[in-house]
Amino acid sequence: MVARDDATGTPDPVEKGFATLNTLRIGVKAMVEKDGEYRKAELLSMRTRGDVPYFYVHYVDFNKRLDEWIPASRIDLSQEVEWPAPEKPDKKKASGGQKAPGKNQKRARTESRDVSATPDLLTGKNTNVSKAPRPAKAGGKENRVDGTPHPLPEGASASDTPKQASEDVEMMDVSFTDAKAEGEEMKTMTREEEIEKLRTSGSMTQNPTEIHRVRNLTRLQMGKYEMEPWYFSPYPESFQDAELIYIDEFCLSYFDNRRAFERHRKKCTLVHPPGNEIYRDDHISFFEVDGRRQRTWCRNLCLLSKLFLDHKTLYYDVDPFLFYCMCTRDETGCHLVGYFSKEKDSAEGYNLACILTLPQYQRRGYGRLLIQFSYELSKREGKQGSPEKPLSDLGLLSYRQYWREVLLDILLEPGRESVSESELAQLTAMTDKDVHETLLVLNLLRYHRGNWVIVLPDHIVEQHRKRQEKEKQKGVRKIDPSKLQWKPPVFTAASRTWNW
């Protein structure tokens, strides 16, 4: 087996050999037991818990959601391992001569910092947990979680008040050009091929530097559900040693101690998101929460969502955002199902910044309801909207499915003979670009005598009819616009900007 050098195109031999527990190190690829089978995995980090060595592994060719901490007993040392290739010297530095020893030593210490520690937003240095976070400037990407927790108030008891994260984390991201090129490639795939690509390679905007971010929480309990996080989120560093993290499903406070959590639950009176209920039907409710008025709650929401969203950048300030939270109702209160955030004043016309359905509610159609609700708000505003780009993997699949269904519903309406792309955009509140690209992906556009013509093949019509029949049988839920009690809010200049 050989590895190819991207710079020269010449293959480099992979060094193999037998290893012992003492010689294992970060970067080694070994065979690891997973669900009764042995799979190749790369060791990303290591630690000792109760005199037992544990390794954080990434399974080669699998989505990094499957990354996990494993005991050393699951590593098959009877087979050869692949040793990491030695780092190549930088030719520019070598030709430029050696720097002062003090500077070289300082840089070495900086670059070898522990990736599991919580870094400072601006400097990237490890910081004390008690240090208050600093605000950061807004990014222009969709992959953004819009806040982190608020510091503890003065005089608050650590046992009665939820612990908060120390610093925000600026997640690395790829350029929009790279994401666009990847998106063009995925347009030619079938849905099955696209899902397989996402399963094996991660998000569409996967950044190789991001693969080595170690997931820091093991399990968390939220209401009656117990979940395993998918990704890293900058909770306090002490939380990574806890077997179970307790999250209040109403106020979203978090604890690593059961007694402290139970003490908090006796005092907490919140039974729904702290905002105005703007939609209610027989199944769900939507609450509008202002990031400026409910900073702590919104920061806790963003911190929670980062556990299940890969390419999201955490920001301290949530003031410029509104959070639309979808809940189910019962006798105990309104239980959070998912949410999407939206900028109060988006210069690009985006109607959605970040979207998440919590894992315990996924594959039930809630994601489609969130997307549909965002477009219903755009219709009330009299605007055309689009989600921020680039989309995450699951977000891309969800939006493509929604755009497809909405456009075909209009095109196949009884009595409709013709419609233009601009009319489709006005009817759906989608942008002209999203309408055009969706029609291209569906292969419904033909270029005829200098104009684009929408053509509906028989197999597309048949697939759509079958989908409608299945939806009727399953009783698929949709947003009822008549039950939306909402007017576009008007904000002052100060409430639309970052709270410096």
Coordinates of C-alpha atoms in Angstrom, one line a residue:
M1 CA 0.0 0.0 0.0
V2 CA 1.3 3.4 -1.0
A3 CA 0.4 7.0 -0.3
R4 CA 0.6 9.6 -3.1
D5 CA 2.3 12.9 -2.6
D6 CA -0.1 15.6 -3.8
A7 CA 2.8 18.0 -4.7
T8 CA 4.9 15.7 -6.9
G9 CA 2.5 12.9 -7.8
T10 CA 5.1 10.3 -6.7
P11 CA 3.9 7.6 -4.3
D12 CA 5.4 7.4 -0.8
P13 CA 5.7 4.0 0.9
V14 CA 3.6 3.6 4.0
E15 CA 5.7 2.2 6.9
K16 CA 4.1 -0.8 8.5
G17 CA 5.0 -2.8 11.5
F18 CA 3.9 -4.4 14.7
A19 CA 3.2 -2.1 17.7
T20 CA 2.7 -2.5 21.4
L21 CA 0.5 -0.5 23.7
N22 CA 3.5 1.6 24.8
T23 CA 4.6 2.4 21.2
L24 CA 1.1 3.5 19.9
R25 CA 1.0 7.2 19.2
I26 CA -1.3 9.8 17.5
G27 CA -1.5 9.3 13.8
V28 CA -1.1 5.5 13.8
K29 CA -3.7 3.5 11.8
A30 CA -4.7 0.2 13.4
M31 CA -7.5 -2.3 13.2
V32 CA -10.1 -1.6 15.8
E33 CA -13.1 -3.7 16.8
K34 CA -16.4 -2.0 15.9
D35 CA -19.8 -3.8 16.1
G36 CA -18.2 -7.2 16.0
E37 CA -15.9 -6.3 13.0
Y38 CA -12.4 -5.0 12.7
R39 CA -12.1 -1.7 10.8
K40 CA -9.1 0.5 10.1
A41 CA -9.1 3.5 12.3
E42 CA -6.7 6.4 12.9
L43 CA -5.7 7.3 16.5
L44 CA -6.4 11.0 17.0
S45 CA -5.9 11.4 20.8
M46 CA -5.2 9.4 23.9
R47 CA -5.8 9.7 27.6
T48 CA -5.9 7.5 30.8
R49 CA -9.0 7.1 32.9
G50 CA -8.7 4.9 36.0
D51 CA -5.3 3.5 34.9
V52 CA -6.9 2.3 31.7
P53 CA -5.6 3.8 28.4
Y54 CA -8.3 5.2 26.0
F55 CA -7.9 6.3 22.4
Y56 CA -10.0 8.6 20.3
V57 CA -10.3 7.0 16.9
H58 CA -11.6 8.0 13.4
Y59 CA -12.7 5.1 11.3
V60 CA -11.2 5.4 7.8
D61 CA -13.7 6.1 5.0
F62 CA -16.6 6.6 7.5
N63 CA -18.3 9.8 8.6
K64 CA -16.7 11.3 11.6
R65 CA -19.9 11.1 13.6
L66 CA -18.8 7.6 14.3
D67 CA -15.6 8.8 16.0
E68 CA -15.4 7.6 19.6
W69 CA -13.3 6.9 22.6
I70 CA -12.3 3.3 22.9
P71 CA -10.4 1.3 25.5
A72 CA -7.0 -0.2 24.4
S73 CA -8.5 -3.7 24.5
R74 CA -10.4 -3.0 21.2
I75 CA -7.2 -2.4 19.2
D76 CA -5.9 -5.6 17.5
L77 CA -2.2 -5.4 18.0
S78 CA -1.7 -8.9 16.4
Q79 CA -2.0 -7.2 13.0
E80 CA 0.5 -4.7 11.6
V81 CA -0.3 -1.0 12.0
E82 CA 0.5 1.9 9.7
W83 CA 2.9 4.4 11.2
P84 CA 2.4 8.1 10.4
A85 CA 4.7 9.6 7.8
P86 CA 7.4 11.9 9.2
E87 CA 6.8 15.6 8.7
K88 CA 8.7 16.9 5.7
P89 CA 10.9 20.0 6.4
D90 CA 9.6 23.3 5.0
K91 CA 11.9 24.1 2.0
K92 CA 11.3 27.9 2.4
K93 CA 12.3 27.8 6.1
A94 CA 15.3 25.6 5.3
S95 CA 16.6 27.9 2.6
G96 CA 16.0 31.0 4.8
G97 CA 18.3 29.9 7.5
Q98 CA 17.6 29.0 11.1
K99 CA 15.7 31.3 13.4
A100 CA 16.7 32.1 17.0
P101 CA 16.4 29.1 19.3
G102 CA 13.9 31.0 21.5
K103 CA 11.5 31.7 18.7
N104 CA 11.6 28.1 17.4
Q105 CA 10.9 26.7 20.8
K106 CA 8.0 29.0 21.3
R107 CA 6.4 28.1 18.0
A108 CA 6.8 24.4 18.8
R109 CA 5.0 24.7 22.0
T110 CA 2.1 26.6 20.3
E111 CA 1.6 24.1 17.5
S112 CA 1.6 21.1 19.8
R113 CA -1.2 22.2 22.1
D114 CA -3.8 19.7 23.2
V115 CA -6.7 19.8 20.7
S116 CA -9.2 18.8 23.4
A117 CA -8.6 22.0 25.4
T118 CA -11.0 25.0 24.8
P119 CA -9.2 27.5 22.7
D120 CA -9.6 31.3 22.7
L121 CA -11.6 32.7 19.9
L122 CA -9.2 35.2 18.5
T123 CA -5.7 34.0 19.6
G124 CA -6.2 30.2 19.6
K125 CA -4.4 29.9 23.0
N126 CA -5.5 27.7 25.8
T127 CA -7.3 29.8 28.4
N128 CA -8.6 29.5 32.0
V129 CA -12.1 28.2 32.3
S130 CA -13.1 31.1 34.5
K131 CA -12.2 33.7 31.9
A132 CA -15.2 35.5 30.3
P133 CA -15.6 35.1 26.6
R134 CA -15.0 37.9 24.2
P135 CA -17.2 38.8 21.3
A136 CA -16.2 38.0 17.7
K137 CA -17.2 39.5 14.4
A138 CA -19.9 37.9 12.3
G139 CA -18.9 35.5 9.6
G140 CA -20.6 35.3 6.2
K141 CA -21.2 31.6 6.1
E142 CA -24.3 29.5 6.8
N143 CA -22.2 27.2 9.0
R144 CA -22.6 29.3 12.1
V145 CA -24.0 28.7 15.5
D146 CA -24.8 32.1 16.8
G147 CA -23.6 32.1 20.4
T148 CA -22.1 30.6 23.5
P149 CA -23.1 30.6 27.1
H150 CA -23.2 33.7 29.3
P151 CA -20.7 33.9 32.2
L152 CA -22.0 33.1 35.6
P153 CA -23.4 36.1 37.5
E154 CA -21.5 37.4 40.4
G155 CA -22.4 35.7 43.7
A156 CA -24.0 32.7 41.9
S157 CA -23.4 29.3 43.4
A158 CA -21.7 26.8 41.2
S159 CA -23.9 24.0 42.5
D160 CA -27.2 25.8 41.8
T161 CA -26.2 27.6 38.6
P162 CA -25.4 25.7 35.4
K163 CA -21.8 25.7 34.4
Q164 CA -20.9 27.7 31.3
A165 CA -18.2 27.4 28.7
S166 CA -15.1 29.5 29.0
E167 CA -14.4 30.5 25.4
D168 CA -16.0 30.6 22.0
V169 CA -14.5 28.4 19.3
E170 CA -14.0 29.6 15.7
M171 CA -14.4 26.5 13.6
M172 CA -12.3 26.2 10.4
D173 CA -14.2 26.2 7.1
V174 CA -13.5 25.8 3.5
S175 CA -13.9 28.5 0.8
F176 CA -17.2 29.0 -1.0
T177 CA -15.4 28.1 -4.3
D178 CA -14.5 24.7 -3.0
A179 CA -18.0 24.1 -1.7
K180 CA -19.5 25.2 -5.0
A181 CA -17.2 22.9 -7.0
E182 CA -18.2 20.0 -4.8
G183 CA -21.8 20.9 -5.1
E184 CA -21.6 20.8 -8.9
E185 CA -20.2 17.3 -8.7
M186 CA -23.0 16.2 -6.4
K187 CA -25.7 17.5 -8.8
T188 CA -24.9 14.7 -11.2
M189 CA -25.4 12.0 -8.5
T190 CA -28.5 10.1 -7.7
R191 CA -29.9 10.5 -4.2
E192 CA -28.6 7.1 -3.2
E193 CA -25.1 7.9 -4.4
E194 CA -25.3 11.3 -2.7
I195 CA -26.2 9.8 0.6
E196 CA -23.5 7.2 0.3
K197 CA -20.9 10.0 -0.4
L198 CA -22.0 11.9 2.7
R199 CA -21.9 8.7 4.8
T200 CA -18.4 7.9 3.9
S201 CA -16.8 11.3 3.4
G202 CA -18.7 13.6 5.8
S203 CA -20.2 16.9 5.0
M204 CA -20.2 18.4 1.6
T205 CA -17.9 21.2 3.0
Q206 CA -15.7 18.8 4.8
N207 CA -12.4 20.4 5.8
P208 CA -9.5 17.9 6.4
T209 CA -8.2 20.0 9.3
E210 CA -11.5 19.5 11.1
I211 CA -11.4 15.7 11.2
H212 CA -9.0 15.8 14.1
R213 CA -11.3 17.8 16.4
V214 CA -12.0 15.4 19.3
R215 CA -15.5 15.0 20.5
N216 CA -15.4 16.0 24.2
L217 CA -18.7 14.7 25.7
T218 CA -19.6 11.1 26.0
R219 CA -23.4 11.1 26.7
L220 CA -26.0 13.6 27.6
Q221 CA -29.5 13.3 29.0
M222 CA -32.2 15.7 27.9
G223 CA -35.7 15.1 29.3
K224 CA -36.5 11.4 28.9
Y225 CA -34.0 10.9 26.1
E226 CA -30.3 9.9 26.4
M227 CA -28.1 10.7 23.5
E228 CA -24.6 10.4 22.2
P229 CA -23.1 13.7 20.8
W230 CA -21.8 13.7 17.3
Y231 CA -19.2 16.5 17.4
F232 CA -17.1 18.8 19.5
S233 CA -18.8 21.6 21.4
P234 CA -16.9 24.0 23.8
Y235 CA -18.5 23.0 27.1
P236 CA -16.4 23.5 30.2
E237 CA -13.2 21.4 30.0
S238 CA -14.2 19.5 33.2
F239 CA -17.2 18.1 31.5
Q240 CA -15.1 15.8 29.3
D241 CA -14.5 13.5 32.3
A242 CA -18.2 13.2 33.1
E243 CA -19.9 10.0 32.1
L244 CA -23.3 11.8 31.7
I245 CA -24.2 15.5 31.1
Y246 CA -27.6 16.6 32.3
I247 CA -29.4 19.3 30.2
D248 CA -32.6 20.9 31.3
E249 CA -34.9 20.5 28.3
F250 CA -36.7 23.8 29.0
C251 CA -34.1 26.3 30.0
L252 CA -31.2 24.4 28.4
S253 CA -28.9 24.8 31.4
Y254 CA -26.3 22.0 31.8
F255 CA -24.7 20.1 34.6
D256 CA -22.2 17.4 35.2
N257 CA -23.6 16.5 38.6
R258 CA -27.0 14.8 39.1
R259 CA -27.7 16.3 42.5
A260 CA -27.0 19.8 41.2
F261 CA -29.3 19.1 38.2
E262 CA -32.2 17.9 40.4
R263 CA -31.8 20.9 42.7
H264 CA -32.0 23.1 39.7
R265 CA -35.1 21.4 38.4
K266 CA -37.0 22.1 41.6
K267 CA -36.3 25.8 41.2
C268 CA -36.7 26.2 37.4
T269 CA -40.2 27.3 36.4
L270 CA -39.7 27.5 32.6
V271 CA -41.9 25.2 30.6
H272 CA -41.4 26.5 27.1
P273 CA -38.9 28.6 25.1
P274 CA -38.7 32.2 26.5
G275 CA -40.4 33.9 23.6
N276 CA -43.7 34.6 22.0
E277 CA -45.8 31.7 20.6
I278 CA -46.5 32.7 17.0
Y279 CA -47.9 29.4 15.6
R280 CA -49.9 26.6 17.1
D281 CA -51.8 23.7 15.5
D282 CA -52.9 20.2 16.8
H283 CA -49.3 18.9 16.8
I284 CA -46.6 21.6 17.2
S285 CA -46.0 25.2 18.3
F286 CA -43.4 27.7 17.2
F287 CA -41.8 30.3 19.5
E288 CA -39.9 33.4 18.4
V289 CA -37.0 34.1 20.7
D290 CA -35.0 37.3 20.5
G291 CA -31.3 36.8 21.0
R292 CA -30.9 40.2 22.5
R293 CA -33.6 39.7 25.1
Q294 CA -32.8 36.1 26.0
R295 CA -29.0 35.9 25.6
T296 CA -28.3 33.1 28.0
W297 CA -31.0 30.8 26.7
C298 CA -30.0 31.4 23.1
R299 CA -26.3 30.8 23.9
N300 CA -27.1 27.6 25.6
L301 CA -29.2 26.6 22.6
C302 CA -26.2 27.2 20.2
L303 CA -23.9 25.3 22.5
L304 CA -26.3 22.3 22.5
S305 CA -26.7 22.5 18.7
K306 CA -23.0 22.4 18.1
L307 CA -22.9 18.9 19.5
F308 CA -24.9 17.8 16.4
L309 CA -23.8 20.3 13.7
D310 CA -20.3 19.8 12.3
H311 CA -19.4 22.9 10.4
K312 CA -20.7 25.6 12.7
T313 CA -18.8 28.6 14.0
L314 CA -19.6 29.7 17.6
Y315 CA -20.0 33.3 18.4
Y316 CA -20.4 35.0 21.7
D317 CA -23.0 37.6 20.6
V318 CA -26.5 36.4 19.7
D319 CA -28.1 39.9 19.6
P320 CA -28.5 40.2 15.8
F321 CA -30.5 36.9 15.5
L322 CA -34.0 35.6 16.0
F323 CA -34.5 32.0 17.0
Y324 CA -37.6 30.2 15.8
C325 CA -38.1 27.1 18.0
M326 CA -40.4 24.3 17.2
C327 CA -41.9 22.3 20.1
T328 CA -44.3 19.5 20.8
R329 CA -46.8 19.9 23.7
D330 CA -48.0 17.7 26.5
E331 CA -49.2 18.2 30.1
T332 CA -45.6 18.9 31.3
G333 CA -44.8 21.7 28.8
C334 CA -43.5 22.4 25.4
H335 CA -40.6 20.2 24.4
L336 CA -37.9 21.5 22.0
V337 CA -37.8 19.5 18.8
G338 CA -35.6 21.8 16.6
Y339 CA -35.0 25.4 15.6
F340 CA -33.6 27.7 13.0
S341 CA -32.0 31.1 13.5
K342 CA -32.4 34.1 11.3
E343 CA -30.6 37.4 11.1
K344 CA -32.7 40.4 12.0
D345 CA -31.3 42.3 9.1
S346 CA -29.5 40.2 6.4
A347 CA -27.8 42.2 3.7
E348 CA -27.8 39.1 1.4
G349 CA -31.5 38.4 1.9
Y350 CA -31.0 35.1 3.8
N351 CA -34.1 33.8 5.6
L352 CA -32.2 31.2 7.6
A353 CA -28.8 31.1 9.2
C354 CA -28.7 27.8 11.1
I355 CA -31.1 24.8 11.3
L356 CA -31.2 21.8 13.5
T357 CA -33.6 19.0 14.4
L358 CA -32.5 17.3 17.6
P359 CA -31.5 13.6 17.0
Q360 CA -34.3 12.1 19.0
Y361 CA -36.8 13.7 16.6
Q362 CA -35.1 13.2 13.3
R363 CA -36.7 11.2 10.4
R364 CA -40.2 12.3 11.4
G365 CA -40.6 15.1 9.0
Y366 CA -39.8 17.9 11.4
G367 CA -36.9 19.2 9.3
R368 CA -39.3 19.8 6.4
L369 CA -41.6 21.7 8.7
L370 CA -38.8 24.0 9.8
I371 CA -37.8 24.8 6.2
Q372 CA -41.4 25.4 5.2
F373 CA -42.0 27.7 8.2
S374 CA -38.9 29.8 7.2
Y375 CA -40.5 30.3 3.8
E376 CA -43.9 31.2 5.3
L377 CA -42.2 34.0 7.2
S378 CA -40.6 35.2 4.0
K379 CA -44.0 35.2 2.3
R380 CA -45.4 37.4 5.2
E381 CA -42.4 39.7 4.7
G382 CA -43.1 39.9 1.0
K383 CA -39.5 38.8 0.3
Q384 CA -37.7 36.0 -1.5
G385 CA -35.4 34.1 0.8
S386 CA -32.7 31.5 0.8
P387 CA -30.6 29.7 3.4
E388 CA -27.0 30.8 4.0
K389 CA -24.4 29.0 2.0
P390 CA -22.7 26.6 2.0
L391 CA -25.2 24.2 3.5
S392 CA -24.3 21.3 5.7
D393 CA -24.7 17.7 4.5
L394 CA -28.1 17.0 6.0
G395 CA -29.2 20.6 5.3
L396 CA -28.4 20.2 1.6
L397 CA -30.4 17.0 1.3
S398 CA -33.3 18.4 3.2
Y399 CA -33.5 21.6 1.1
R400 CA -33.1 19.8 -2.2
Q401 CA -36.0 17.5 -1.3
Y402 CA -38.2 20.5 -0.1
W403 CA -37.4 22.6 -3.2
R404 CA -38.2 19.6 -5.5
E405 CA -41.6 18.9 -3.8
V406 CA -42.7 22.5 -3.7
L407 CA -41.9 23.2 -7.3
L408 CA -43.5 20.0 -8.6
D409 CA -46.6 20.7 -6.5
I410 CA -47.1 24.0 -8.3
L411 CA -46.1 22.7 -11.8
L412 CA -48.6 19.9 -11.5
E413 CA -51.5 21.9 -10.2
P414 CA -54.7 21.2 -12.0
G415 CA -55.5 23.8 -14.6
R416 CA -52.1 25.3 -14.7
E417 CA -50.9 25.5 -18.3
S418 CA -47.7 27.5 -18.1
V419 CA -45.6 29.3 -15.5
S420 CA -42.2 31.1 -15.6
E421 CA -39.3 30.8 -13.3
S422 CA -39.9 34.3 -11.9
E423 CA -43.5 33.4 -11.2
L424 CA -42.4 30.2 -9.4
A425 CA -40.1 32.3 -7.2
Q426 CA -42.9 34.7 -6.3
L427 CA -45.3 31.9 -5.4
T428 CA -42.8 30.0 -3.3
A429 CA -40.7 32.9 -1.8
M430 CA -37.6 31.1 -3.1
T431 CA -35.0 33.1 -4.9
D432 CA -34.7 33.0 -8.7
K433 CA -31.3 31.3 -8.4
D434 CA -32.7 28.5 -6.2
V435 CA -35.6 27.9 -8.5
H436 CA -33.3 27.8 -11.6
E437 CA -30.7 25.4 -10.0
T438 CA -33.4 23.1 -8.7
L439 CA -35.0 22.8 -12.1
L440 CA -31.6 22.1 -13.6
V441 CA -30.9 19.4 -11.0
L442 CA -34.2 17.8 -11.8
N443 CA -33.4 18.0 -15.5
L444 CA -36.6 19.9 -16.2
L445 CA -35.1 22.7 -18.2
R446 CA -34.5 22.7 -22.0
Y447 CA -32.8 25.4 -23.9
H448 CA -35.0 26.1 -27.0
R449 CA -34.6 29.0 -29.5
G450 CA -32.8 31.2 -27.0
N451 CA -35.1 30.6 -24.1
W452 CA -35.3 28.2 -21.2
V453 CA -38.4 26.0 -21.3
I454 CA -39.7 23.9 -18.4
V455 CA -40.5 20.3 -19.5
L456 CA -42.1 17.7 -17.2
P457 CA -41.0 14.1 -18.2
D458 CA -43.6 11.3 -17.6
H459 CA -41.3 9.5 -15.0
I460 CA -41.0 12.7 -12.9
V461 CA -44.8 13.1 -12.9
E462 CA -45.3 9.5 -11.9
Q463 CA -42.8 9.7 -9.1
H464 CA -44.5 12.8 -7.8
R465 CA -47.9 11.2 -7.8
K466 CA -46.6 8.2 -5.9
R467 CA -45.1 10.5 -3.3
Q468 CA -48.4 12.4 -2.8
E469 CA -50.2 9.1 -2.3
K470 CA -47.7 8.0 0.3
E471 CA -48.0 11.3 2.1
K472 CA -51.8 10.9 2.3
Q473 CA -51.4 7.4 3.7
K474 CA -48.9 8.5 6.3
G475 CA -50.7 11.7 7.2
V476 CA -47.7 14.0 6.5
R477 CA -48.0 17.2 8.4
K478 CA -47.6 20.7 6.8
I479 CA -47.6 24.2 8.1
D480 CA -51.0 25.9 8.0
P481 CA -50.4 29.6 7.1
S482 CA -53.8 30.6 8.5
K483 CA -52.5 29.7 12.0
L484 CA -49.4 31.9 11.8
Q485 CA -50.0 34.9 14.1
W486 CA -47.0 37.0 13.2
K487 CA -46.0 40.3 11.7
P488 CA -42.5 41.1 10.6
P489 CA -40.8 42.7 13.6
V490 CA -39.2 46.1 13.4
F491 CA -35.9 46.6 15.3
T492 CA -33.8 49.6 16.2
A493 CA -30.4 49.9 14.7
A494 CA -28.8 48.9 18.0
S495 CA -30.7 45.6 18.3
R496 CA -29.7 44.6 14.8
T497 CA -26.0 44.8 15.4
W498 CA -23.4 43.0 17.5
N499 CA -23.4 43.9 21.1
W500 CA -19.8 45.3 21.5

